[in-house]
Coordinates of C-alpha atoms in Angstrom, one line a residue:
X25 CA -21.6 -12.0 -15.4
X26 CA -23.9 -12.1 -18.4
X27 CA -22.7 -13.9 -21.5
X28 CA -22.8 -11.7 -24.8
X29 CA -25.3 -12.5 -27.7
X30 CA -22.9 -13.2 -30.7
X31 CA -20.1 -15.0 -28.7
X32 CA -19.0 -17.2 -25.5
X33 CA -16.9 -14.7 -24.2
X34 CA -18.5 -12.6 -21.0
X35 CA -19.5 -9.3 -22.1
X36 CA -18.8 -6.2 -20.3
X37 CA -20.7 -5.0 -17.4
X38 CA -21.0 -1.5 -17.0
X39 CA -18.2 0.3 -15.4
X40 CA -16.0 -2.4 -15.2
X41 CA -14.7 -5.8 -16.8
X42 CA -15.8 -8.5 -14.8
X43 CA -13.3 -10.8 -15.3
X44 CA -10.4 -8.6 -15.5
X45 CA -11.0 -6.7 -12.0
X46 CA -11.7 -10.3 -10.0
X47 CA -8.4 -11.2 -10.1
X48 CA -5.1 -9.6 -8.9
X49 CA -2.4 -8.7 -10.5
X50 CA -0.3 -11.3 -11.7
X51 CA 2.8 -12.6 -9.7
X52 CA 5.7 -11.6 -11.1
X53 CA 3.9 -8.1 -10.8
X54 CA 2.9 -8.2 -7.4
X55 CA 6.4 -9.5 -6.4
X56 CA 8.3 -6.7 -8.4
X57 CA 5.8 -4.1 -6.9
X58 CA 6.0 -6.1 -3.0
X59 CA 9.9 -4.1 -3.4
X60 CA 8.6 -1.1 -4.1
X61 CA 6.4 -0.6 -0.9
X62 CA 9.0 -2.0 0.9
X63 CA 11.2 0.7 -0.7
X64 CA 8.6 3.5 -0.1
X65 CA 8.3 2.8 3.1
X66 CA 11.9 3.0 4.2
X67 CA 11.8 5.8 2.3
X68 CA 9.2 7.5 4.1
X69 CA 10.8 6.5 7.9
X70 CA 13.4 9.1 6.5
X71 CA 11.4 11.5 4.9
X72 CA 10.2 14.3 8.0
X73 CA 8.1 16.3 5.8
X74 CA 6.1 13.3 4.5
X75 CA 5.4 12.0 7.8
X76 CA 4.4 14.7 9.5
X77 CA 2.3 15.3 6.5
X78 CA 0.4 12.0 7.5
X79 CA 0.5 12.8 11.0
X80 CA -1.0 16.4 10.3
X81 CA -4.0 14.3 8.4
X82 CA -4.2 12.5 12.2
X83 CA -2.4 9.3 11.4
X84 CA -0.7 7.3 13.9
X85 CA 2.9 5.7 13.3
X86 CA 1.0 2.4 14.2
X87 CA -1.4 2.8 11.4
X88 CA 1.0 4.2 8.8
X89 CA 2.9 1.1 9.2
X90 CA 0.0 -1.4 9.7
X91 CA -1.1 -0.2 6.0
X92 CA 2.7 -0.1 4.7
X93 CA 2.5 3.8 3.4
X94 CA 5.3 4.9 2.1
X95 CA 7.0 8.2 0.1
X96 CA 8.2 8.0 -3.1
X97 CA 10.5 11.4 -3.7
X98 CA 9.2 10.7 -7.6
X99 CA 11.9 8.2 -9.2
X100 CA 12.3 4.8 -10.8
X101 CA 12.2 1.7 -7.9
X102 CA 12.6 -1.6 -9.3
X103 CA 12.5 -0.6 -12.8
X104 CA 9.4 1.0 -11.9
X105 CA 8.4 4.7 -12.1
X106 CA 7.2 5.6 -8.3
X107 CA 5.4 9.6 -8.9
X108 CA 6.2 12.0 -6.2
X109 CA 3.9 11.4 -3.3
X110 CA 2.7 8.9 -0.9
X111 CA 2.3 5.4 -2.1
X112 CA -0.6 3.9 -0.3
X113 CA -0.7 0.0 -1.2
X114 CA -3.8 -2.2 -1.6
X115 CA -3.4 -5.2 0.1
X116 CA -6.8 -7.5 -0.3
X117 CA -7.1 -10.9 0.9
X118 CA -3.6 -11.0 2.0
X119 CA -2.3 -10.2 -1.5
X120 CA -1.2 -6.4 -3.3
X121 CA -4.0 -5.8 -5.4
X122 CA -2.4 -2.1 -6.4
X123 CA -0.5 0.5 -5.0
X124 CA -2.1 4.3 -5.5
X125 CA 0.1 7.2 -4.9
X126 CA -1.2 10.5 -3.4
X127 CA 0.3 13.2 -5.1
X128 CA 1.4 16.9 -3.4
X129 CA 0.3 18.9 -6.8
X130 CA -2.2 18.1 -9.9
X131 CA -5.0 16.8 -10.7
X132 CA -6.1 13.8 -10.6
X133 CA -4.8 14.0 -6.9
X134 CA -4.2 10.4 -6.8
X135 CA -3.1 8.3 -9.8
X136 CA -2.1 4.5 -9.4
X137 CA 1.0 2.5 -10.6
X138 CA 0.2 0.7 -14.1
X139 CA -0.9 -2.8 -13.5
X140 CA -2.9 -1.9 -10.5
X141 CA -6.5 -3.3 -10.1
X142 CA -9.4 -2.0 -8.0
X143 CA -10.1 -3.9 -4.6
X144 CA -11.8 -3.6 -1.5
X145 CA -8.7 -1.6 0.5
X146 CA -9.2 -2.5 4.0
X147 CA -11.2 -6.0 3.2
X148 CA -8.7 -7.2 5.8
X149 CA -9.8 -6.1 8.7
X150 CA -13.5 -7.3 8.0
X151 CA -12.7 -10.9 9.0
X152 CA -14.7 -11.8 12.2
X153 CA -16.8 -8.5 12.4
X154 CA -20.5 -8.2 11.7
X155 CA -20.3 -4.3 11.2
X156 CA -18.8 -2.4 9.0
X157 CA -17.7 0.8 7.5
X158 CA -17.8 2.1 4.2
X159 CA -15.7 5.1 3.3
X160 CA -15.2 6.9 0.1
X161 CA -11.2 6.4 0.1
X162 CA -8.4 5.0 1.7
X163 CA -7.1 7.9 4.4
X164 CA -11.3 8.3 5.4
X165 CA -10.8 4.8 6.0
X166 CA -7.6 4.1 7.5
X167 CA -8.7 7.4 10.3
X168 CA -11.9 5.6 10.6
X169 CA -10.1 2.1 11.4
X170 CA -8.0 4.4 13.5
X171 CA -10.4 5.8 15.7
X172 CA -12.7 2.8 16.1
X173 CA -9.9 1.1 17.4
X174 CA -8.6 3.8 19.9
X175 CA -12.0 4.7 21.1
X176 CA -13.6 1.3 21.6
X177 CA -10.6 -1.0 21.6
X178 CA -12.2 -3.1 19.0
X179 CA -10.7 -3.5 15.1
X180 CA -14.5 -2.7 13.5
X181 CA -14.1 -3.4 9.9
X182 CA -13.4 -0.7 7.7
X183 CA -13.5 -0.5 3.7
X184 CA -13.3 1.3 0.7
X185 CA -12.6 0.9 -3.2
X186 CA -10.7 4.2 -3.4
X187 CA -13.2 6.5 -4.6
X188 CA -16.9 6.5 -5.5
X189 CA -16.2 6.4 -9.5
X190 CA -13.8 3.3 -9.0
X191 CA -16.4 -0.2 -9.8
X192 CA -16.1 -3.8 -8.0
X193 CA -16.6 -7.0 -9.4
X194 CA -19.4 -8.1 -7.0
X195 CA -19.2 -11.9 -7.5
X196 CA -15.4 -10.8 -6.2
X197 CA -15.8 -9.5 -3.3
X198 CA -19.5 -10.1 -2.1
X199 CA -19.1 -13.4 -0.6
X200 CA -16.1 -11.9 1.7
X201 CA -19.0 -9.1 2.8
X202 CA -21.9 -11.5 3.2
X203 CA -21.0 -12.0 7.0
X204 CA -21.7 -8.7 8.1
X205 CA -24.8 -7.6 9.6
X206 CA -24.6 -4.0 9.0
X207 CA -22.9 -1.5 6.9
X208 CA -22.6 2.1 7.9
X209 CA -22.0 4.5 4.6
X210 CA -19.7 7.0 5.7
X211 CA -19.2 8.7 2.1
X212 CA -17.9 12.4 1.8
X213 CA -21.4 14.7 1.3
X214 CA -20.3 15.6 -2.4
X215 CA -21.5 15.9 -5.8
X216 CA -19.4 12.3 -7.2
X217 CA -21.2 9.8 -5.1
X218 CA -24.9 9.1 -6.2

């Protein structure tokens, strides 16, 4: 973080704030948001068409409830306003960093719930591997995890920050990625990632 000529305060970095995005949400919003994926995913145990949705994209019922998806049929939860869609929570470092919701219809096709902040989704399942994978968002990753796990038995480290346009606070998370020996890019071959 680089200190601005005319003041004490940090100064911008590009493409992100480097003090805001280093810290999770605060708790009262964490805990008010904790009920919501707790709602969203009772929702979505009751929900056929959202499931097998997610099972049609080649997710297992193990890994949509080891990364608490849920279905929110678009209404308020917890005096929050949940948009129709999947609600795919960021947990980082063992704490809800944001929740993002995939939407059915519109553009952008995935728009998170105010308050969220950018993480590493899937910095979890780093801890005691020296490979891992980087994917451009969270279902590439969550598949990936998915079929690592089936196909060698091992939980290989898997990781994303949502999309290629969404920025990390490096002095963040770079010391929980130092450990690893090698990084495999796994990015979708498309015009946004450079």
């Amino acid at each position: 973080v680089s200190q601005s000529r005319y003041s004490n305060q940090p100064k911008k970095e590009k493409g992100y704030d480097a003090i805001d995005v280093s810290e999770p949400p605060g708790l009262e919003w964490r805990m008010q948001h904790y009920d919501v994926v707790d709602a969203c995913a009772e929702e979505l145990q009751h929900t056929t068409r959202a499931l097998d949705w997610l099972h049609s994209r080649g997710l297992s019922d193990s890994v949509i409830l080891a990364f608490r998806l849920g279905y929110s049929p678009g209404k308020w939860i917890n005096g929050v306003f949940v948009e129709r869609g999947i609600t795919i929570p960021c947990m980082s470092l063992g704490m809800l960093w944001g929740v993002n919701v995939r939407r059915p219809e519109g553009k952008p096709k995935y728009r998170k719930l105010r308050g969220s902040k950018t993480a590493l989704f899937g910095i979890d399942t780093v801890w005691g591997n020296d490979i891992a994978f980087i994917t451009e968002g969270e279902f590439d990753c969550m598949l990936l995890w998915q079929e690592l796990w089936s196909t060698t038995g091992a939980r290989i480290g898997c990781i994303t920050s949502g999309a290629s346009t969404n920025p990390l606070c490096p002095v963040t998370w770079g010391r929980y990625l130092m450990g690893i020996r090698k990084f495999y890019d796994c990015h979708d071959a498309d015009a946004s990632v450079s």
